[in-house]
Coordinates of C-alpha atoms and ligand atoms in Angstrom, one line a residue:
M1 CA -5.8 26.0 -11.1
M2 CA -4.8 23.4 -12.6
K3 CA -5.7 19.7 -11.5
G4 CA -3.9 16.4 -11.1
T5 CA -3.4 13.3 -8.7
G6 CA -2.7 14.3 -4.9
A7 CA 0.3 11.7 -4.6
S8 CA 1.7 12.9 -1.2
N9 CA 0.3 15.4 0.9
G10 CA 0.9 18.8 2.1
I11 CA 0.8 21.9 0.8
G12 CA 4.2 23.4 -0.8
I13 CA 4.8 27.2 -1.7
G14 CA 7.4 28.3 -4.3
R15 CA 9.0 28.8 -7.6
A16 CA 8.7 27.4 -10.3
A17 CA 11.3 25.0 -11.5
V18 CA 11.1 24.0 -14.9
I19 CA 13.2 21.2 -15.8
A20 CA 14.0 20.7 -19.2
D21 CA 14.0 16.5 -20.5
A22 CA 18.2 16.3 -21.1
D23 CA 18.6 16.4 -25.1
L24 CA 19.3 12.7 -26.0
S25 CA 18.8 12.9 -30.1
Y26 CA 22.1 11.1 -32.1
I27 CA 22.7 10.7 -35.5
V28 CA 22.4 6.6 -36.9
R29 CA 25.9 5.7 -37.7
E30 CA 26.6 2.1 -39.3
V31 CA 29.1 1.1 -37.3
R32 CA 32.4 -0.6 -38.9
D33 CA 34.4 -2.0 -36.0
I34 CA 32.0 -3.9 -34.2
S35 CA 34.6 -4.6 -30.9
A36 CA 35.2 -1.1 -30.3
E37 CA 31.3 -0.2 -30.7
R38 CA 30.2 -3.0 -28.0
K39 CA 32.8 -1.7 -25.7
R40 CA 31.9 1.7 -26.3
Y41 CA 28.4 0.6 -24.7
E42 CA 29.8 -1.2 -21.8
A43 CA 32.1 1.5 -21.1
A44 CA 28.7 3.7 -21.0
V45 CA 26.9 0.6 -19.4
E46 CA 30.0 1.0 -16.4
H47 CA 29.5 5.0 -16.3
F48 CA 25.9 4.2 -15.9
C49 CA 26.4 1.8 -12.6
R50 CA 28.6 4.1 -11.3
I51 CA 26.4 7.1 -11.0
A52 CA 23.4 4.9 -10.4
D53 CA 24.8 3.5 -7.3
R54 CA 26.3 6.5 -6.0
R55 CA 22.7 8.0 -6.4
A56 CA 21.7 5.1 -4.5
D57 CA 23.9 5.4 -1.8
R58 CA 23.0 9.4 -1.4
L59 CA 18.9 8.0 -1.3
L60 CA 19.6 6.0 1.1
Q61 CA 20.8 8.5 3.1
S62 CA 17.8 11.1 2.2
A63 CA 14.7 8.0 1.7
G64 CA 16.1 5.0 3.5
E65 CA 16.8 1.8 2.0
N66 CA 14.0 1.1 -0.1
K67 CA 14.6 3.5 -1.8
A68 CA 17.6 3.1 -3.1
E69 CA 16.4 -0.5 -3.9
I70 CA 14.7 1.2 -6.7
L71 CA 17.9 2.4 -7.8
R72 CA 20.1 -0.8 -7.4
G73 CA 17.1 -2.3 -10.0
Q74 CA 18.4 -0.3 -12.3
I75 CA 21.6 -1.5 -11.9
T76 CA 20.4 -5.2 -11.9
M77 CA 18.6 -4.3 -15.5
V78 CA 20.7 -2.7 -16.9
N79 CA 22.5 -6.2 -16.7
D80 CA 20.1 -8.8 -17.4
P81 CA 21.7 -11.3 -19.7
M82 CA 18.9 -12.1 -21.8
L83 CA 18.2 -7.9 -23.1
K84 CA 22.2 -7.7 -22.9
E85 CA 22.4 -10.6 -25.4
E86 CA 19.9 -8.6 -27.7
L87 CA 21.7 -6.0 -27.6
L88 CA 24.9 -7.0 -28.3
A89 CA 23.5 -8.9 -30.9
L90 CA 22.2 -5.8 -32.7
I91 CA 25.7 -4.4 -32.0
T92 CA 26.8 -6.7 -33.7
S93 CA 24.7 -6.3 -36.9
G94 CA 26.0 -3.8 -37.9
T95 CA 24.1 -1.4 -35.9
C96 CA 25.2 1.7 -33.2
A97 CA 24.7 1.7 -29.9
E98 CA 22.2 4.5 -29.5
L99 CA 20.0 2.5 -31.9
A100 CA 20.7 -0.5 -30.5
T101 CA 19.9 0.6 -26.8
E102 CA 16.8 2.8 -27.8
T103 CA 15.4 -0.3 -29.8
V104 CA 16.0 -2.9 -27.3
Y105 CA 14.5 -1.1 -24.8
D106 CA 12.1 0.7 -26.4
K107 CA 10.9 -3.2 -27.1
Y108 CA 10.4 -4.2 -23.0
I109 CA 9.7 -1.1 -22.2
A110 CA 6.3 -1.3 -24.4
V111 CA 5.6 -4.6 -22.6
F112 CA 5.9 -3.5 -19.2
D113 CA 3.6 -0.4 -20.8
T114 CA 0.8 -2.4 -21.2
M115 CA 0.7 -4.3 -18.0
D116 CA -2.6 -4.5 -16.0
D117 CA -0.8 -4.0 -12.7
D118 CA 0.0 -0.6 -11.3
Y119 CA 3.5 -2.0 -9.7
L120 CA 4.6 -4.0 -13.4
R121 CA 3.3 -1.1 -15.2
Q122 CA 6.1 1.5 -13.0
R123 CA 8.6 -0.9 -14.4
A124 CA 7.7 0.5 -17.8
L125 CA 9.5 3.9 -16.2
D126 CA 12.6 2.5 -14.8
L127 CA 13.6 1.0 -18.3
S128 CA 13.3 4.3 -19.8
D129 CA 15.0 5.7 -16.9
V130 CA 17.8 3.4 -17.7
K131 CA 17.4 4.1 -21.1
S132 CA 18.1 7.3 -21.0
G133 CA 21.3 7.1 -18.4
I134 CA 22.9 4.3 -21.2
L135 CA 21.4 6.9 -24.0
A136 CA 23.1 10.5 -21.8
A137 CA 26.8 8.3 -21.5
L138 CA 27.0 7.1 -24.7
L139 CA 26.3 10.8 -26.1
G140 CA 28.3 12.4 -23.4
R141 CA 25.0 14.3 -22.4
I142 CA 24.2 15.0 -18.8
Q143 CA 20.9 14.8 -17.5
P144 CA 18.9 16.9 -15.8
D145 CA 20.7 18.1 -12.4
L146 CA 18.0 18.4 -9.1
R147 CA 20.9 19.1 -6.6
N148 CA 21.5 22.7 -7.0
L149 CA 18.1 24.0 -7.2
P150 CA 17.6 27.6 -5.2
P151 CA 15.4 26.9 -1.9
D152 CA 12.0 26.6 -2.3
S153 CA 11.8 25.7 -5.6
V154 CA 8.7 23.7 -6.9
I155 CA 10.4 21.6 -9.4
V156 CA 7.8 20.9 -12.8
V157 CA 8.8 18.5 -14.7
R158 CA 7.5 16.0 -17.3
E159 CA 8.2 13.0 -15.6
L160 CA 10.4 12.7 -12.4
T161 CA 12.5 9.5 -12.5
P162 CA 14.4 7.3 -9.8
S163 CA 17.3 8.7 -11.0
M164 CA 16.5 12.4 -10.8
T165 CA 14.5 12.0 -7.0
A166 CA 18.2 10.2 -6.1
E167 CA 19.4 14.0 -6.5
L168 CA 16.9 15.8 -4.3
V169 CA 18.0 17.2 -1.5
K170 CA 14.8 17.9 0.8
E171 CA 15.9 21.3 2.2
N172 CA 15.1 23.3 -1.2
I173 CA 12.0 21.1 -2.4
A174 CA 8.9 23.3 -1.6
G175 CA 6.9 20.3 -4.1
I176 CA 6.3 18.5 -6.7
V177 CA 4.9 18.5 -10.4
T178 CA 4.8 17.2 -12.5
E179 CA 2.7 15.6 -16.4
L180 CA 3.1 12.0 -16.2
G181 CA 3.0 9.7 -12.5
G182 CA 0.1 8.5 -10.4
V183 CA -0.6 7.6 -6.6
A184 CA 2.1 4.5 -7.4
S185 CA 4.6 5.3 -9.6
H186 CA 8.0 6.3 -7.7
A187 CA 7.6 10.0 -8.0
A188 CA 4.9 8.9 -5.7
I189 CA 6.6 6.6 -3.4
V190 CA 9.1 9.0 -2.8
A191 CA 7.7 11.7 -2.7
R192 CA 5.8 10.5 -0.2
A193 CA 9.1 9.2 1.6
L194 CA 10.2 12.2 1.5
E195 CA 7.1 14.0 3.2
L196 CA 7.2 16.4 0.1
P197 CA 3.7 17.9 -1.4
A198 CA 3.3 16.2 -4.9
V199 CA 0.6 16.9 -7.3
L200 CA 1.0 14.6 -10.6
G201 CA -0.1 14.0 -13.8
V202 CA -0.3 17.4 -14.6
P203 CA -1.6 17.6 -18.8
D204 CA 1.4 20.3 -20.3
V205 CA 2.0 21.6 -17.3
C206 CA 6.0 22.0 -17.8
R207 CA 4.6 24.3 -20.6
R208 CA 2.0 26.2 -18.7
I209 CA 3.9 27.2 -16.3
K210 CA 6.8 29.3 -16.8
N211 CA 10.3 29.3 -15.2
G212 CA 10.4 30.9 -11.4
E213 CA 6.7 31.8 -11.4
T214 CA 5.5 31.1 -7.5
V215 CA 3.2 28.0 -7.2
I216 CA 1.2 26.7 -4.7
V217 CA 1.0 22.7 -4.8
D218 CA -1.3 21.5 -2.3
G219 CA -0.8 17.4 -2.5
G220 CA -4.3 16.4 -0.2
K221 CA -6.7 18.1 -3.3
G222 CA -4.3 17.3 -5.9
E223 CA -4.5 20.9 -7.5
V224 CA -1.7 23.4 -8.4
I225 CA -2.4 26.9 -8.5
P226 CA 0.4 29.5 -10.8
S227 CA 0.7 32.9 -9.8
P228 CA -1.6 33.1 -6.4
D229 CA -3.4 36.0 -5.8
A230 CA -3.1 37.8 -2.3
A231 CA -6.1 36.0 -1.3
A232 CA -4.8 32.1 -2.5
M233 CA -1.4 33.3 -0.5
K234 CA -2.2 34.1 2.3
H235 CA -5.6 30.9 2.3
Y236 CA -2.9 28.6 1.8
T237 CA 0.1 30.1 4.1
A238 CA -2.2 29.4 7.0
Q239 CA -2.8 26.2 6.4
R240 CA 0.6 25.3 5.6
V241 CA 1.5 26.3 8.9
Q242 CA -1.5 24.2 10.5
L243 CA -0.7 21.4 8.3
L244 CA 3.2 21.6 9.5
Q245 CA 1.9 21.7 13.2
A246 CA 0.0 19.0 13.2
R247 CA 2.2 16.8 11.6
A248 CA 5.1 18.0 14.2
V249 CA 3.1 16.6 17.0
M250 CA 1.9 13.8 15.2
E251 CA 5.3 13.2 14.4
Q252 CA 6.3 12.5 18.3
Y253 CA 4.6 9.7 18.2
R254 CA 6.6 7.8 15.5
G255 CA 8.7 5.3 17.2
R256 CA 7.0 5.1 20.3
P257 CA 4.7 2.1 21.3
T258 CA 1.1 2.3 21.6
V259 CA 0.2 2.6 24.8
S260 CA -3.3 4.8 27.0
A261 CA -2.6 7.6 29.3
S262 CA -3.0 5.4 31.9
G263 CA -0.2 2.6 30.6
E264 CA -2.5 -0.3 28.8
R265 CA -0.1 -1.4 25.5
Y266 CA -2.3 -1.5 22.5
A267 CA -0.9 -2.3 18.9
V268 CA -1.9 0.0 15.7
L269 CA -1.5 -2.3 12.4
C270 CA -1.9 -1.6 8.9
N271 CA -4.5 -2.9 6.0
I272 CA -2.6 -3.6 3.0
A273 CA -4.0 -4.6 -0.9
K274 CA -0.4 -5.3 -1.8
P275 CA 3.3 -6.7 -1.5
E276 CA 4.5 -3.1 -1.9
D277 CA 2.0 -1.6 0.2
A278 CA 3.9 -3.5 3.1
L279 CA 7.0 -0.6 2.1
K280 CA 4.3 2.0 3.5
V281 CA 3.4 0.2 6.8
N282 CA 7.3 0.5 7.5
A283 CA 7.3 3.9 6.3
A284 CA 4.0 4.8 8.7
D285 CA 5.8 2.9 12.0
G286 CA 2.8 0.4 11.6
E287 CA 3.1 -2.1 13.7
G288 CA 1.9 -5.0 11.3
V289 CA -0.4 -6.1 9.1
G290 CA -4.0 -6.2 10.4
L291 CA -5.3 -7.0 7.1
F292 CA -4.1 -8.5 3.8
R293 CA -6.8 -8.1 1.7
T294 CA -6.0 -11.3 -0.7
E295 CA -8.8 -10.7 -3.1
F296 CA -6.9 -7.7 -4.8
L297 CA -4.2 -10.4 -6.1
F298 CA -6.7 -11.9 -7.8
A299 CA -8.8 -8.6 -9.9
D300 CA -7.5 -7.2 -13.2
Q301 CA -6.1 -10.4 -13.5
S302 CA -7.2 -13.1 -16.8
A303 CA -6.6 -15.8 -14.7
P304 CA -6.2 -16.3 -11.0
P305 CA -2.7 -15.8 -9.4
T306 CA -0.9 -19.4 -8.9
E307 CA 0.3 -20.6 -6.0
E308 CA 3.9 -19.8 -7.0
E309 CA 2.8 -16.5 -8.2
Q310 CA 0.7 -16.1 -4.1
F311 CA 4.2 -17.4 -2.5
F312 CA 6.2 -15.0 -4.0
A313 CA 3.4 -12.0 -2.8
Y314 CA 3.0 -13.0 0.7
K315 CA 7.3 -14.0 1.2
Q316 CA 7.9 -10.2 0.0
T317 CA 5.9 -8.7 2.7
A318 CA 6.7 -11.0 5.1
L319 CA 9.9 -10.3 4.1
I320 CA 9.4 -6.5 4.7
L321 CA 7.4 -6.9 7.6
K322 CA 10.4 -8.9 8.8
D323 CA 8.9 -10.0 12.2
K324 CA 5.9 -7.5 12.6
P325 CA 2.4 -9.7 12.3
L326 CA 1.0 -10.0 8.8
I327 CA -2.3 -11.4 8.6
I328 CA -3.6 -12.8 5.9
R329 CA -6.6 -13.1 4.9
T330 CA -8.3 -15.9 2.3
L331 CA -9.8 -14.8 -0.4
D332 CA -12.7 -13.0 0.0
I333 CA -14.8 -12.1 -3.4
G334 CA -18.3 -11.3 -4.0
G335 CA -20.9 -9.0 -3.0
D336 CA -19.0 -5.1 -3.4
K337 CA -15.8 -7.4 -4.5
A338 CA -16.1 -8.6 -7.8
V339 CA -13.5 -10.7 -9.1
P340 CA -14.0 -11.5 -12.8
C341 CA -11.2 -13.7 -14.4
L342 CA -13.7 -16.4 -11.5
K343 CA -16.5 -16.0 -13.2
M344 CA -18.8 -16.7 -10.5
P345 CA -22.3 -16.8 -11.1
H346 CA -24.9 -14.2 -11.1
E347 CA -26.9 -14.2 -7.9
D348 CA -29.8 -12.0 -7.3
N349 CA -28.2 -11.2 -3.8
P350 CA -24.8 -11.3 -3.8
F351 CA -24.2 -9.7 -0.5
M352 CA -26.1 -12.8 1.0
G353 CA -24.0 -15.2 -2.3
F354 CA -21.9 -18.0 -2.8
R355 CA -19.1 -16.0 -1.7
A356 CA -16.0 -15.6 0.6
I357 CA -15.5 -18.7 2.6
R358 CA -18.5 -20.3 1.6
Y359 CA -17.0 -20.2 -2.0
C360 CA -13.3 -21.5 -0.7
L361 CA -14.8 -24.0 1.3
N362 CA -16.4 -25.6 -2.0
R363 CA -13.9 -24.6 -5.1
P364 CA -10.7 -26.5 -3.3
E365 CA -9.1 -25.7 -6.3
I366 CA -9.2 -21.9 -5.7
F367 CA -8.4 -22.3 -2.2
M368 CA -5.8 -24.8 -1.5
P369 CA -3.3 -23.0 -3.5
Q370 CA -3.9 -20.2 -1.5
L371 CA -3.8 -22.0 1.8
R372 CA -0.3 -24.0 0.5
A373 CA 1.3 -20.3 -0.6
I374 CA 0.8 -19.0 2.4
L375 CA 1.4 -21.7 4.4
R376 CA 5.0 -21.5 2.6
A377 CA 5.3 -17.9 3.1
S378 CA 4.9 -18.5 7.3
V379 CA 8.7 -19.5 7.4
Y380 CA 9.6 -16.1 6.2
G381 CA 8.0 -14.2 9.1
N382 CA 5.1 -13.8 11.9
V383 CA 2.3 -14.7 9.4
R384 CA -1.1 -15.5 10.6
I385 CA -3.9 -16.9 8.4
M386 CA -7.6 -15.5 8.8
L387 CA -11.1 -16.7 7.1
P388 CA -13.7 -14.2 6.2
L389 CA -17.2 -13.9 5.9
I390 CA -17.9 -16.4 9.3
T391 CA -20.9 -17.3 9.8
C392 CA -21.1 -20.4 11.8
V393 CA -18.7 -23.0 13.4
D394 CA -18.6 -25.2 11.2
E395 CA -17.6 -22.9 8.6
V396 CA -14.2 -22.5 11.1
R397 CA -13.8 -26.4 11.1
E398 CA -14.1 -27.0 7.6
G399 CA -11.4 -24.2 7.1
R400 CA -9.1 -25.8 9.5
K401 CA -9.2 -29.2 8.1
M402 CA -8.5 -27.6 4.4
I403 CA -5.7 -25.8 5.9
E404 CA -4.7 -29.5 7.6
A405 CA -4.9 -30.8 4.3
A406 CA -2.1 -28.6 2.7
K407 CA 0.3 -28.9 5.6
Q408 CA -0.3 -32.5 5.3
E409 CA 0.4 -32.1 1.0
L410 CA 3.8 -29.6 2.1
R411 CA 4.7 -31.7 4.8
R412 CA 4.2 -35.0 2.1
S413 CA 6.8 -32.7 -0.1
N414 CA 9.1 -31.8 2.6
I415 CA 8.5 -28.5 2.0
P416 CA 8.9 -26.6 5.5
F417 CA 6.1 -23.6 6.7
N418 CA 4.9 -23.1 10.4
E419 CA 3.2 -25.9 12.2
D420 CA 1.9 -23.6 14.9
I421 CA 0.9 -20.6 12.5
P422 CA -2.3 -18.9 14.0
I423 CA -5.1 -19.2 12.1
G424 CA -8.2 -16.7 13.0
I425 CA -11.7 -15.3 11.8
M426 CA -13.5 -11.6 10.8
T427 CA -16.4 -11.7 12.9
E428 CA -18.0 -9.2 10.7
T429 CA -22.3 -10.9 10.4
A430 CA -24.0 -10.4 12.8
S431 CA -24.1 -14.1 13.3
A432 CA -20.3 -14.4 14.2
A433 CA -21.2 -12.0 16.4
V434 CA -24.0 -13.4 18.5
L435 CA -21.9 -16.8 17.9
A436 CA -18.4 -14.7 19.9
D437 CA -18.8 -17.2 22.7
L438 CA -18.7 -20.7 20.6
L439 CA -16.2 -19.0 17.9
A440 CA -14.0 -17.3 20.6
A441 CA -13.3 -21.5 21.4
E442 CA -12.9 -22.4 16.9
A443 CA -10.0 -19.6 16.8
D444 CA -6.3 -18.2 17.2
F445 CA -8.2 -14.4 16.8
F446 CA -10.2 -12.3 16.1
S447 CA -10.3 -9.5 14.1
I448 CA -13.5 -7.0 13.5
G449 CA -15.0 -5.9 10.2
T450 CA -17.0 -3.3 10.8
N451 CA -17.4 -2.6 7.2
D452 CA -19.7 -5.8 6.6
L453 CA -20.6 -5.8 10.6
T454 CA -22.1 -2.4 9.7
G455 CA -24.4 -4.1 7.1
Y456 CA -25.3 -6.9 7.8
T457 CA -26.6 -5.7 11.2
M458 CA -28.2 -2.8 9.9
S459 CA -29.1 -5.1 6.8
C460 CA -28.5 -2.6 4.2
D461 CA -26.0 -2.0 1.7
R462 CA -22.6 -0.8 2.1
G463 CA -22.5 1.1 -0.9
N464 CA -26.1 2.1 -1.0
G465 CA -26.1 6.3 -0.5
D466 CA -30.3 5.5 -0.1
V467 CA -29.9 4.0 3.4
A468 CA -26.6 5.4 4.4
Y469 CA -28.2 7.3 7.2
L470 CA -28.6 3.9 8.7
Y471 CA -24.7 2.3 7.7
S472 CA -22.8 3.7 11.0
P473 CA -20.8 1.8 13.7
F474 CA -22.1 3.6 16.2
Q475 CA -25.7 2.5 16.0
P476 CA -26.9 1.0 19.4
S477 CA -26.8 -2.5 17.3
V478 CA -23.5 -2.6 16.7
L479 CA -22.3 -1.2 19.5
R480 CA -23.6 -4.3 21.3
L481 CA -21.9 -6.9 19.0
I482 CA -18.8 -5.0 18.6
R483 CA -18.2 -5.3 22.3
R484 CA -20.0 -8.6 23.0
I485 CA -17.1 -9.8 20.0
I486 CA -14.3 -8.7 22.7
V487 CA -15.9 -9.7 25.7
C488 CA -16.0 -13.2 24.7
A489 CA -12.8 -13.2 23.1
K490 CA -11.2 -11.8 26.2
K491 CA -13.4 -14.6 28.2
Q492 CA -11.5 -17.0 25.8
H493 CA -8.2 -15.3 25.6
I494 CA -7.8 -14.6 22.5
P495 CA -6.6 -11.3 20.8
V496 CA -9.0 -8.7 19.2
G497 CA -8.2 -6.6 16.9
M498 CA -10.6 -4.4 14.4
C499 CA -9.9 -3.9 11.0
G500 CA -13.0 -2.3 9.5
E501 CA -12.9 1.8 8.9
A502 CA -14.2 2.2 12.5
A503 CA -10.7 1.1 13.7
A504 CA -9.3 4.8 12.4
D505 CA -12.7 6.7 14.2
P506 CA -11.7 9.1 17.6
L507 CA -14.9 8.2 18.4
M508 CA -14.6 4.6 18.7
I509 CA -11.2 4.5 19.9
P510 CA -12.2 5.5 23.6
L511 CA -15.4 3.0 23.2
L512 CA -12.9 0.0 22.5
M513 CA -10.5 0.8 24.2
S514 CA -13.5 0.4 27.4
F515 CA -14.1 -2.9 25.6
G516 CA -10.7 -4.7 26.1
I517 CA -9.4 -4.2 22.5
D518 CA -5.9 -5.5 21.4
E519 CA -5.5 -4.1 17.9
L520 CA -6.7 -1.7 15.6
S521 CA -6.1 -2.4 11.6
V522 CA -6.3 1.6 9.8
S523 CA -4.6 2.8 6.5
P524 CA -0.8 3.6 7.0
P525 CA -1.5 7.1 7.2
S526 CA -3.9 7.0 10.2
V527 CA -1.0 4.9 12.2
L528 CA 0.3 7.6 14.0
R529 CA -2.9 10.1 14.6
V530 CA -4.6 6.5 15.9
R531 CA -1.4 6.3 18.4
K532 CA -1.9 10.0 19.9
C533 CA -5.8 9.2 19.9
I534 CA -5.1 6.1 22.3
A535 CA -2.2 8.2 23.9
G536 CA -5.0 10.8 25.0
W537 CA -7.4 8.4 26.6
T538 CA -6.5 6.9 30.0
K539 CA -8.5 3.6 30.6
Q540 CA -10.4 4.9 33.8
R541 CA -12.1 7.8 31.0
A542 CA -12.7 5.8 28.6
D543 CA -14.4 3.1 30.9
E544 CA -16.5 6.3 31.6
A545 CA -17.3 7.3 28.9
A546 CA -18.6 3.7 26.8
A547 CA -20.4 3.1 29.7
A548 CA -22.5 6.4 29.4
A549 CA -22.3 5.7 25.5
M550 CA -23.7 3.0 25.6
L551 CA -26.6 4.2 27.8
F552 CA -28.6 6.1 25.0
S553 CA -30.6 4.5 22.7
T554 CA -30.1 6.4 19.3
E555 CA -27.4 6.8 16.9
S556 CA -27.3 10.7 17.0
D557 CA -27.2 11.0 20.7
I558 CA -24.7 8.3 21.2
R559 CA -21.9 10.2 18.2
A560 CA -22.8 13.4 19.7
F561 CA -22.4 12.6 23.7
L562 CA -18.7 10.7 22.3
T563 CA -18.0 13.8 20.3
G564 CA -18.6 16.3 23.3
V565 CA -16.2 13.8 25.5
S566 CA -13.3 13.5 22.8
E567 CA -13.2 17.0 22.5
K568 CA -12.5 18.0 26.7
Ligands
PEP1 C1 -14.6 -5.3 7.1 O1 -15.7 -5.8 6.8 O2 -14.9 -4.5 8.0 C2 -13.4 -5.1 6.5 C3 -12.3 -4.9 7.5 O3 -13.4 -6.2 5.1 P1 -13.5 -5.5 3.9 O4 -13.8 -4.0 4.4 O5 -12.6 -6.2 3.3 O6 -14.7 -6.0 3.4
MG2 MG1 -16.0 -7.7 5.6

């Protein structure tokens, strides 16, 4: 068995189609007829763009608009004025078009390759794909063709480039295995969009698997099993059938509203951390973003992102989501979320310390650029602001004051924004839950953060295994607070959602439905499962289950009871 990164769920069983890289070797020549060489290069670019455009059209059909954009982006890259100018200058100095292409592209590939950000690092693969395409066009060589693979092929390739993915005929492919690439690579994105099991980053796999060999790909576990024995075949075939059946049932909920068996409407949104995650929300049929964890824009950076960088990120996200709600949570740092570029002082008890809203209210130089960036992005979609770790009314009022100050600055500069942008709060501290009646009068919406609410209520660290037995949102104390938050929100007629992990727990869902939740925000792969779960309950059954569950006095009894009624 070989290990790699599971990049797209599912079990694939088929025969290996080991794809060799195209031979792009060439002889370095000195160029005498400069103008002819420049024309040769221009012709290669034109040829490349024609092919990329055709491939993009094909990808549009098979994997959707966003994937096709990857290839159209390559056409923009190849025509980038700076890159082109540098390349033509080399040719003018007597370098042959092949070497000029290799030299200039390699320079830019090296720049992107060293970037910390996963997304930007992936641009190196795009550039390398473009480079190979131009070289193949210059040399008149044909790149690997994946269009004519036999049915049940498991593609085994060093690196699955965007142009290769455009050639994939989904019906013929059982799985994908690569030597290079991670969960954020194009290969992973396309594999997920096509729902093909994929394991990426398996060392030396092109040499270790033979063409035609039977291979099992377990995209969930990140495992590849070459030449499986009869027992493994039986086990994985059964698992594959089960997964396909479960997926088919789930798929019935795609494109449908989230509604209980008795007709009450809910919404299933998603939690994201990067603008490109919004693509996953659309692909998963999420109804919007209930939590954008913006601290990830600050992580792994040498300096905090500027207002412009943040504006770009929020605007991109809003544009991808179109009219769907986008709840942007302001910087939630400290405790479990370290942001080294902010150089926060050491604290003995960081979970109780100078963090999240407490830090932001005291650091206008960090907070104001973020608020302005969110406000500016608000004209591009259905954007809302959410303040984290609220413990008292003053924090909401102070936060609102700073938002008003940011609005005032934008008004003065004639920069448009949504004057009525909703301002909500995370209810994730015990204090916020106890004060939910007062806070509901100050906030436009609530979102229950059960990850922290559980930790703060049970006085146990969410990351400490030794106290994990206490860390459960089904603890009676936590459930009482969840119920209180929802009831207070309803009394004040403000929407209330849940964005902690518990929102996707099938045992929690009937309780939330009964208490009166409006929205659940979960990871994109959970959307259809949560929608299906909601559809399985009538309000009356959920009410009965909740009323009975709330009478138990221990976490284990509550869980056991809910497990029993959920299985019915
Ligand atoms: C939470 O606390 O439940 C939450 C959603 O926020 P985070 O996990 O980012 O702290
Ligand atoms: Mg939290």
